[in-house]
Backbone as a ProteinNet text record, in pm:
[ID]
protein_1_A
[PRIMARY]
SNNNNNNNNNVKTKEEEEDDVKEKAQFQKEKDESAWKAKQSDLTKKRQDFHGAVAYAYSGIFAWQMYGTAENVDEFGNPYTEYLMRCQWGTTWENMKPWIAARRYKEFCFLDTQIRDHFQKYRLQLLPLPEKRMIGALDSEVVKGRQIALELYMTRVVETMPEVLDSAFMSVFLNMKNRINVIRSGILRDEHIAIENSIKNGEDIDNLPIRLSIPHHAPGSSAELSGNN
[TERTIARY]
14799.6	14796.6	14716	14716.3	14637.7	14490	14444.5	14303.8	14265.7	14355.6	14328.4	14315.1	14401.8	14396	14265.1	14222	14095.3	13978.4	13979.7	13872.2	13867.9	13985.9	13993.2	13939.5	13967.6	13920.2	13768.4	13709.7	13564.6	13488.2	13558.2	13492.6	13470.1	13345.2	13313	13342.1	13390	13411.5	13276.9	13275.4	13153.1	13095.3	13186.8	13142.6	13075.8	13132.3	13074.4	12937.4	12923.7	12794.2	12689.8	12728.3	12636.6	12595.5	12691.8	12660.1	12559.9	12576.9	12483.8	12343.3	12334.2	12204.1	12136.8	12214.9	12161.4	12116.3	12196	12161.5	12031	12014.9	11892.6	11772.3	11791.6	11682.8	11640	11738.3	11708.1	11634.4	11677.7	11611.4	11466.3	11442.9	11306.7	11221	11280.4	11207.5	11162.8	11255.7	11222.3	11116.8	11126.4	11028.9	10891	10885	10758.2	10697.1	10779.9	10729.5	10676.8	10742.5	10696.8	10563.1	10548.4	10423	10310.2	10339.9	10237.5	10195.3	10291.6	10259.1	10174.5	10203.2	10125.1	9981.4	9965	9830	9755.7	9826.6	9763.8	9714.9	9795	9755.7	9631	9625.4	9509.5	9384.5	9399	9284.8	9235.6	9328.2	9291.1	9202.9	9232.2	9152.3	9014.5	9008.1	8884	8784.4	8834.5	8744.4	8649.3	8689.3	8604	8541.3	8412.1	8341.1	8353.6	8431.4	8444.1	8513.9	8451.4	8509.1	8580.6	8711.1	8788.8	8919.4	8981.4	9110.3	9095.3	9168.8	9165.5	9307.9	9332.4	9465.7	9455.3	9556.5	9568.2	9628	9557.8	9605.5	9548.5	9627.1	9583	9529.6	9599.7	9563.4	9425.1	9385.7	9254.9	9248.6	9128.6	9106.5	9053.6	9122.1	9081.2	9040.5	8925.2	8876.7	8848.3	8879.2	8858.9	8787.5	8689.9	8618.5	8591.8	8597.2	8548.5	8396.5	8330.5	8186.3	8105.4	8163.9	8092.2	8143.8	8064.5	8102.6	7984.7	8013.2	7909.4	7954.7	7860.6	7892.3	7880.1	7972.3	7970.8	8019	8011.1	8061.1	8153.8	8256	8348.2	8294.4	8375.2	8329.3	8303.9	8354.5	8333.5	8220.2	8154.2	8043.7	8085.4	8212.7	8260.5	8231.4	8172.1	8139.4	8263.9	8260.1	8368.4	8312.2	8388.9	8348.4	8423.3	8349.3	8410.5	8403.8	8512.4	8517.2	8497.8	8391.5	8351.5	8414.4	8475.5	8541.4	8477.9	8439.7	8380.8	8490.3	8518.7	8620.3	8552.7	8614.9	8564.9	8682.3	8656.1	8759.8	8693.8	8760.6	8715	8823.1	8806.4	8904	8876.2	8754.2	8717.6	8629.9	8598.9	8509.3	8370.7	8329.3	8192.3	8168	8268	8242.9	8295.5	8321.8	8368.1	8258.4	8298.7	8205.2	8254.9	8160.9	8200.7	8198.3	8268.1	8255.2	8290	8248.9	8273.3	8375.4	8474.6	8571.2	8552.1	8539.4	8518.4	8636.7	8695.9	8812.3	8801	8854.4	8861.6	8979.8	8976.8	9084.4	9219.8	9222.6	9350.2	9406.7	9319.3	9366.8	9432.5	9383.3	9450.7	9588.9	9597	9725.7	9824.8	9776.6	9863.4	9907.4	9815.4	9850.4	9961.5	9948.9	10049.1	10185.7	10187.5	10313.5	10373.7	10289.7	10339	10398.3	10331.7	10382.7	10518.1	10527.5	10652.7	10765.9	10733.5	10835.8	10881.6	10787	10818.5	10854.9	10808.1	10834.1	10885	11010.5	11067.3	11075.5	11080.7	11091.6	10965.4	10853.4	10728.8	10703.4	10793.9	10769.1	10738.4	10812.3	10792.6	10665.9	10615	10494.3	10366.6	10377	10258.6	10206.7	10076.6	10016.4	10003.6	10014.5	10002.3	9858.8	9843.1	9711.2	9684	9557.3	9524.8	9575.5	9603.3	9652.2	9543.5	9589.8	9495.8	9438.6	9314.3	9247.7	9195	9227.5	9176.9	9034.9	9002.4	8869.9	8808.8	8680.6	8610.3	8626.7	8672.8	8695.2	8565.7	8452.8	8324	8250.5	8307.3	8244.2	8229.7	8115.4	8087.1	8191.5	8241.7	8341.2	8473.6	8507.5	8630.9	8619.5	8507	8484.4	8489.1	8425.1	8422.9	8563.3	8639.7	8776.1	8863.8	8846	8923.1	8884.7	8756.1	8709.4	8772.1	8777	8837.6	8986.3	9055.3	9199.7	9230.4	9149.4	9171	9145.6	9048	9020.4	9139.5	9194.9	9311.7	9431.2	9447.8	9559.7	9551.4	9435.7	9419.4	9423.5	9370.9	9376.6	9520.9	9605.7	9747.8	9813.1	9780.7	9839.6	9797.3	9667.3	9615.4	9668.3	9676	9710.2	9860.3	9943.2	10086.4	10180.6	10128.4	10216.2	10177.8	10212.9	10170.1	10218.3	10341.6	10391	10311.5	10270.3	10189	10053.4	9994.3	9863	9868.1	9983.4	9998.1	10051.8	10071.7	10129.7	10027.9	10079.8	9992.7	9910.9	9971	9895.8	9787.3	9807.8	9700.3	9587.2	9623.1	9521	9432.6	9494	9417.2	9332.8	9391.5	9322.8	9195.6	9203.3	9088.3	9018.2	9064.5	9007.4	9011.7	9123	9133.5	9144.7	9239.3	9267.9	9145.2	9078.7	8962.3	8850.3	8820.4	8710.9	8743.8	8867.2	8905.6	8902.5	8943.6	8936.5	8793.1	8699.8	8557.8	8507.8	8542.4	8498.4	8559.1	8687.2	8755.5	8688.4	8654.5	8587.7	8453.2	8380.8	8250.9	8264.8	8368.8	8391.6	8423	8511	8546.2	8424.3	8341.4	8220.3	8127	8108.7	8021.8	8075.5	8208.8	8267.4	8252.2	8265.1	8244	8099.6	8007.1	7865.4	7840.6	7905.5	7889.9	7941.1	8052.9	8108.4	8012.4	7963.1	7871.2	7745.3	7690.3	7569.3	7595.3	7713.6	7747.5	7763.1	7824.7	7841.3	7705.2	7616.5	7482	7407.1	7430.4	7359.7	7431.5	7543.9	7618.1	7688	7720	7786.7	7937.4	8003.9	8149.7	8211.9	8271.8	8326.7	8458.9	8518.9	8646.6	8630.4	8510.1	8486.4	8439.8	8430.7	8388.3	8503.1	8473.8	8580.5	8611.4	8668.3	8692.8	8832.3	8843.2	8971.4	8989.9	9003.8	9017.3	9158.5	9170.8	9300	9374.7	9311.6	9372.8	9474.8	9605.3	9706.3	9713.7	9779.2	9799.2	9928.9	9924.3	10044.6	10038.9	10154	10158.9	10110.2	10063.1	10016	10120	10247.7	10351.3	10397.4	10334.7	10381	10340.5	10399.6	10370.4	10265	10194.8	10090.8	9981.4	9947.6	9850.1	9709	9614.2	9473.3	9404.8	9323.4	9238.2	9111.7	9045.4	8924.7	8914.8	8851.4	8834.2	8966.8	9004.4	9127.9	9096.3
12215.1	12089.9	11983.3	11988.2	11890.7	11907.3	12036.9	12063.1	12008.2	12024.2	11972.1	11821.6	11754.7	11609.3	11564.2	11638.9	11602.9	11619.4	11728.5	11751.7	11641.8	11599.3	11492.9	11361.9	11340	11215.8	11213.5	11334.5	11342.3	11335.7	11352.3	11347.9	11202.1	11167.7	11030.4	11008	10890	10854.7	10827.7	10820.6	10793.6	10657.4	10559.5	10425.3	10427	10504.5	10513.6	10580.2	10684.9	10752.1	10657.7	10577.6	10481.3	10375.1	10333.3	10235.2	10292	10421.3	10486.5	10490.8	10523.2	10530	10392.8	10289.5	10153.3	10110.2	10146.7	10109.1	10175.8	10304.5	10376.7	10318.8	10283.2	10225.7	10091.2	10009.9	9879.5	9895.9	9995.2	10020.9	10062.2	10150.9	10196.1	10081.1	9993.5	9877.8	9786.1	9758.4	9672.9	9738.5	9870.7	9945	9937.2	9955.9	9950	9810.7	9707.4	9570.3	9538.3	9588.5	9565.5	9633.9	9757.2	9830.5	9757.3	9704.7	9632.5	9506.1	9432.5	9310.3	9341.2	9452.9	9491.1	9521.3	9589.6	9621.2	9495.1	9401.2	9275.3	9199	9200	9132.9	9198	9331	9404.7	9368.9	9359.4	9324.9	9184	9093.2	8953.9	8945.8	9028.4	9029.1	9089.4	9190.7	9264.6	9195.6	9119.3	9070	8961.8	8889.4	8792	8692.4	8707.3	8607	8627.9	8726.1	8751.2	8634.2	8581.8	8468.5	8520.4	8525.8	8578.7	8636	8719.7	8779	8929.4	8985.5	9128.9	9180.2	9300.9	9359.6	9511.2	9578.6	9722.3	9746.4	9822.8	9850.6	9982.4	10054.9	10182.8	10276.1	10284.2	10370.7	10341.5	10217.6	10179.9	10031.4	9980.7	9838.9	9771.7	9667.5	9592.5	9451.9	9407.4	9273.1	9196.7	9067.3	8981.4	8853.9	8811.4	8686	8615.1	8482.7	8405.9	8406	8458.7	8482.4	8369.3	8303.3	8195.7	8178.1	8113.5	8091.5	8125.2	8144.4	8171.6	8115.7	8065.4	8014.1	8126.1	8127.4	8229.9	8167.1	8241.7	8193.3	8297.8	8250.9	8344	8390.3	8466	8523.3	8417.7	8297.3	8188.8	8095.7	8129.3	8046.7	7931.5	7928.5	7820.7	7853.7	7762.2	7789.1	7783.4	7860.2	7856.7	7903.1	7880.2	7918	8042.3	8135.5	8252.1	8235.6	8271	8266.3	8408.7	8426.1	8559.1	8590.8	8706.9	8750.9	8880.5	8883.6	9004.2	9081.8	9200.9	9286.9	9404.2	9453.6	9570.2	9659	9789.6	9882.8	10000.7	10052.8	10172.3	10223	10343.2	10397.5	10347.3	10296.1	10233.1	10112.8	10032.8	9919.2	9967	10082.4	10128.1	10179.1	10236.8	10295.7	10210.2	10082.5	9994.5	9973.7	9973.8	9952.6	9834.8	9751.9	9630.4	9644.4	9554.6	9534.3	9389	9343.3	9204.1	9200.7	9113.2	9087.6	8943.4	8921.1	8786.6	8749.1	8632.3	8587.1	8438.5	8404.9	8264.8	8198	8064.9	7991.6	8022.9	8034.1	8060.4	8197.4	8289.6	8421	8411.6	8322.8	8298.2	8237.7	8148.3	8086.9	8191.1	8286.3	8392.9	8483.8	8510.8	8590.7	8521.8	8391.1	8314.7	8326.9	8321.5	8336.4	8474.3	8577.2	8713.6	8730.7	8676.6	8687.9	8618	8498.3	8422.2	8490.9	8558	8626.9	8757.5	8832.7	8965.1	8965.3	8865.2	8860.7	8721.7	8697.3	8564.5	8526.2	8626.8	8595	8527.8	8537.5	8476.2	8339.2	8293.6	8168.6	8051.2	8041.5	7928.5	7944.1	8067	8090.6	8067.1	8076.7	8060.9	7917.7	7904.2	7771	7723.8	7593.8	7543.5	7550.2	7581.7	7581	7442.6	7402.2	7272.9	7268.2	7149.6	7135.6	7176	7230.1	7265.4	7138.1	7147	7031.1	7070	6988.2	7011.2	6958.2	6856.2	6793.7	6794.9	6824.9	6819.1	6941.1	7053	7172.9	7231.7	7196.1	7250.1	7157.1	7040	6946.5	7012.6	6989	7055.7	7026.9	6902.5	6867.9	6938.2	6951	7020.8	7168.3	7229.3	7370.8	7394.4	7305.2	7318.4	7306.9	7209	7190.8	7311.2	7366.1	7484.5	7603.9	7618.5	7730.9	7727.9	7610.4	7596.5	7629.8	7576.4	7599.5	7746.5	7810.1	7951	8040	8001.7	8078.8	8073.3	7955.1	7940.7	8017.5	8008.9	8075.5	8226.7	8284.5	8429.4	8480.3	8401.3	8440.3	8454.1	8360.1	8366.1	8491.5	8521.1	8637.4	8766.7	8783.5	8908.2	8932.1	8828.4	8845.2	8849.1	8797.6	8786.4	8848	8904.3	8955.9	9098.7	9197.6	9335.5	9394.8	9360.5	9416	9363.7	9238.3	9180.9	9250.3	9272	9336.4	9477.3	9542.6	9679.7	9686.6	9572	9570.3	9610.5	9654.8	9698.5	9582.5	9463.6	9351.7	9299.9	9311.8	9273.5	9375.4	9502.1	9605.7	9578.5	9536.2	9502.8	9377.8	9278	9151	9169.5	9253.8	9275.8	9410	9482.1	9614.7	9704.1	9701.8	9769.3	9921	9967	10110.2	10191.1	10147.2	10221.2	10224.2	10107.4	10100.1	10176.5	10164.7	10234	10385	10433.3	10577.2	10627.7	10548.8	10587	10588.5	10483.6	10475	10588.2	10615	10722.1	10857.2	10882.1	11008	11019.5	10907	10906.8	10934	10877.2	10898.4	11045.3	11102.9	11244.1	11333.7	11300.9	11379.3	11372.8	11252.1	11235.4	11311.1	11313.3	11382.4	11533.8	11585.4	11728	11765.9	11680.7	11705.5	11703.6	11608.4	11598.9	11725.4	11778	11901.5	12018.3	12030.3	12139.9	12133.4	12013.8	11998.8	12033.1	11992.8	12021.6	12171.6	12238.2	12383.2	12452.7	12407.1	12465.4	12445	12330.8	12298.6	12350.7	12419.1	12474.7	12371.7	12256.4	12151	12171.4	12103.5	12110.4	12014.2	12065.4	11978.8	11915.3	11964	11905	11761	11723	11586.5	11491	11542	11454.6	11363.8	11235.4	11141.7	11161.1	11276.9	11311.2	11267.8	11216.9	11173	11235.1	11365.2	11432.7	11417.4	11433.2	11427.2	11299.7	11185.4	11055.6	11025.4	11018	10989.1	10840.8	10805.8	10664.2	10616.9	10503.5	10439.3	10292.3	10234.1	10091.2	10016.2	9891.5	9814.5	9798.7	9800.7	9782.5	9910.8	10023.5	10150.4	10166.8	10268.1	10291	10398.3	10434.8	10536.4	10486.7	10568	10524.5	10556.5	10474	10497.1	10535.8	10641	10670.8	10590.7	10562.4	10481.2	10393.2	10277.9	10186.4	10122.4	10126.2	10062.2	9959.2
9900.8	9825.2	9896.2	10032.4	10107.3	10081.2	10069.9	10040.2	9904.7	9807	9672.7	9675.3	9753.4	9763.1	9825.6	9929.3	9994.1	9900.7	9820.4	9723.7	9619.4	9574.5	9474.2	9530.6	9660.6	9722.1	9735.8	9747.2	9765.4	9633.9	9522.6	9391.2	9350.8	9321	9282.5	9134.8	9103.4	8964	8897.4	8766.5	8690.8	8729.3	8748.6	8787.5	8924.4	9018.6	9152.1	9149.5	9064.6	9052.1	8993.8	8893.6	8833.1	8935.3	9020	9124.3	9224.1	9257.5	9350.5	9292.3	9163.3	9097	9097.4	9065.6	9063.7	9202.9	9305.4	9442.6	9486.7	9451.6	9486.5	9413.1	9286	9206.9	9264.5	9305.2	9364.2	9496.4	9575.8	9704.4	9681.7	9582.5	9554.1	9503.4	9421.8	9369.8	9483.4	9577.1	9690.6	9779.4	9794.5	9874.8	9810.9	9677.1	9605.5	9613.3	9597.1	9603.1	9742.5	9846	9982.7	10006	9952.5	9968	9896.4	9776.5	9700.3	9774.5	9830.2	9903.7	10026.5	10093.8	10210.8	10171.1	10057.6	10009.6	9969.2	9906.9	9868	9990.8	10096.7	10220.6	10278.8	10270.1	10320.1	10241	10108.2	10023.8	10052.9	10076.1	10104.4	10228.5	10327.3	10449.8	10425.1	10337	10318	10225.4	10130.2	10025.9	10076.6	10181.4	10248.9	10151.2	10122.8	10043.1	9892.3	9850.6	9706.9	9638	9534.2	9461.2	9337.4	9344.6	9233.4	9284.2	9202.8	9237.4	9252.9	9350.7	9375.3	9386.2	9332.2	9339.8	9335.6	9390.4	9372.6	9234.4	9151.6	9016.7	8966.9	8890.2	8833.3	8942.1	9053.3	9166.1	9220.3	9219.5	9271.4	9298.1	9315.2	9342.9	9217.1	9172.8	9054.7	9097	9048.9	9081.6	8952.3	8955	8837.7	8880.1	8799.3	8823.9	8691.1	8693.1	8578.4	8586.1	8484.6	8489.3	8426.6	8326.2	8258.4	8116.4	8033.2	7893.9	7802.5	7676.2	7577.1	7443.1	7365.1	7232.2	7129.5	7033.7	6928.8	6799.2	6689.2	6560.4	6501.3	6428	6364.7	6230.4	6157.4	6030	5923.3	5946.8	5850.6	5893.5	6003.6	6050.8	6139.9	6180.4	6266.9	6413.3	6488.6	6628.2	6717.8	6822.6	6922	7056.6	7160.6	7296.1	7341.1	7398.8	7461.4	7612.9	7679.8	7825.4	7877.1	7955	8000.3	8136.3	8143.8	8267.2	8315.2	8440.6	8499.2	8571.9	8523	8583	8652.9	8758.6	8830.2	8869.2	8874.5	8921	8990.2	9091.6	9160.6	9252.6	9303.2	9398.2	9539.4	9562.6	9689.5	9656.6	9757.9	9737.8	9694.4	9747	9724.1	9582.1	9516.6	9383.8	9268.1	9293.8	9186.9	9083.1	8955.6	8845.9	8760.5	8710	8638.1	8485.5	8420.4	8276	8244.8	8129	8088.5	7974.9	7988.1	7881.3	7836.1	7706.2	7651	7562.9	7587.5	7509.9	7477	7360.8	7319.8	7389.1	7389.5	7455.3	7391.1	7258	7190.9	7229.7	7270.9	7314	7451	7536.2	7664.1	7639.2	7541.4	7508.4	7458.7	7378.5	7328.4	7442.9	7536	7653.5	7733.3	7750.7	7824.2	7756.9	7625	7550.4	7572.2	7570	7590.8	7730.7	7830	7966.9	7978.7	7923.3	7932.7	7856.9	7747.3	7667.7	7732.9	7790.7	7842.9	7991.4	8065.6	8209.6	8247.3	8212.5	8231.9	8380	8468.2	8611.8	8664.4	8589.7	8634.3	8571.1	8487.7	8415.3	8507	8615.5	8706.6	8789.9	8802.5	8881	8799.9	8669	8584.6	8589.7	8602.3	8600.3	8456.1	8431.4	8294.6	8243.6	8117.9	8055.1	7996.7	7986.8	7924.8	7780.3	7732.7	7595.5	7495.5	7382.2	7276.5	7214.9	7170.5	7110	6973.1	6874.6	6739.6	6725.6	6804.9	6798.8	6939.1	6946	7073.9	7161.5	7103.3	7183.7	7237.5	7173.4	7217.3	7313.6	7339.8	7433.7	7570.5	7634.3	7761.2	7868	7871.7	7972.8	7945.7	7817.9	7780.9	7818.4	7786.1	7816.2	7966.5	8042.5	8187.7	8245.7	8195.5	8244.1	8212.8	8092.9	8055.3	8142.7	8167.8	8248.7	8387.2	8448.1	8580.9	8576	8474.9	8462	8435.3	8352.3	8319.7	8441.1	8522.4	8643.7	8739.5	8758.2	8844.3	8787.5	8656.9	8589.5	8608.9	8578.1	8585.7	8729.5	8821.7	8963.1	9007.7	8968.8	9002.9	8943.2	8817.6	8751.1	8819.4	8840.6	8897.9	9038.2	9119	9259.5	9287.5	9197.4	9230	9127.9	9017.5	8912.6	8873.4	8956.1	8932.7	8800.8	8760	8633.8	8515.3	8522	8414.6	8409.9	8527.1	8534	8476	8486.6	8437.8	8295	8232.1	8097.1	7990.9	7876.9	7767.5	7712.8	7702.7	7644.6	7738.7	7871	7962.7	7957.4	7939.8	7926.2	7805.4	7695.1	7574.9	7598.7	7662.9	7686.6	7768.9	7871.3	7960.5	7934.8	7832.3	7801.6	7925.7	7995.1	8123.8	8112	8031.4	8028.4	7986.6	7880.1	7831.7	7935	7992.5	8088.8	8217	8265.5	8388.1	8369	8251.5	8224.8	8230	8175.7	8179	8323.3	8399.5	8539.6	8621	8599.2	8673.2	8646.8	8520.6	8485.7	8555.7	8561.1	8628.8	8777.8	8839.5	8983	9010.1	8927.7	8944.7	8925.3	8826.3	8801.6	8922.4	8976.1	9092.9	9213.4	9227.4	9341.5	9329	9207.8	9185.5	9218.2	9175.7	9205.1	9355.1	9424.4	9569.5	9637.8	9588.5	9645.8	9623	9500	9467.2	9552.2	9568.6	9649.9	9795.3	9845.5	9984.1	10006.3	9909.4	9920.8	9921.9	9833.1	9827.1	9957.9	10020	10144.4	10268.7	10247.9	10359.4	10443.4	10384.8	10460.7	10461.1	10554.1	10566.6	10466.4	10359.2	10254	10294.3	10403.6	10447.5	10491.9	10528.6	10577.3	10468.1	10344.2	10235.2	10192.8	10162.2	10117.9	9970.9	9935.1	9795.1	9753	9631.9	9576.6	9439.5	9432	9304.1	9248.4	9115.6	9047.9	9080.8	9052.2	9079.8	8971.3	9002.8	8901.4	8871.8	8761	8729.3	8791.7	8857.7	8911.8	8876.8	8862	8837.8	8959.8	8943.4	9058.9	9166.7	9130.8	9231.4	9295	9262.5	9315.3	9460.5	9525.5	9665.9	9684.5	9576.8	9589	9682	9782.3	9881.7	9836.1	9877.7	9850.4	9978.4	9968.7	10083.4	10067.9	10176.7	10168.1	10289.7	10273.4	10385.5	10421.4	10544.9	10590.3	10696.4
[MASK]
+++++++++++++++++++++++++++++++++++++++++++++++++++++++++++++++++++++++++++++++++++++++++++++++++++++++++++++++++++++++++++++++++++++++++++++++++++++++++++++++++++++++++++++++++++++++++++++++++++++++++++++++++++++++++++++++++++++

């Protein structure tokens, strides 16, 4: 009977098992966030003169810059300003490839609403956007002021909010997923070619900086990147 009592004492209740699962999940979350912060610190040291925001995202290096503005017209012939953003992604600094994302001011406002609705923990960290204007939105001073404010806003998001950067609506806003998939495919193709050429030339392929089969990880994940350290 003593053995039975000991066995019963060792059996965890459902509540205890759920607590263990939650504790492990919290530990992994804190571990992932610490790894992401360490990588961000590393990027900050490496980027040096780069003007913009840099973050580890989609198992690689993502860079964002405010590129400029352009005038356009809608389907009704009404003029508006587009804010041009230069994005880059690669598995290393050397193989990063760029693309341009263009958005209207009202689209930045909608993005801000989505972030505040889906990620309430970042509400206090988000910088305020300039007020909307019904008149004078195309004035050069207004456009310039908005451009500066939007650059500060997006820099804060990219550098300090990994879950937002990995969200579906941010991917749509910056056309990230589609462009990164194209760039990733190009990198893998180039690496395969490099391997084939090395084999043909009788070179030692073990020393090649190859990164085949790159999986997708969230920006806050602990997946390590090989490359420049």
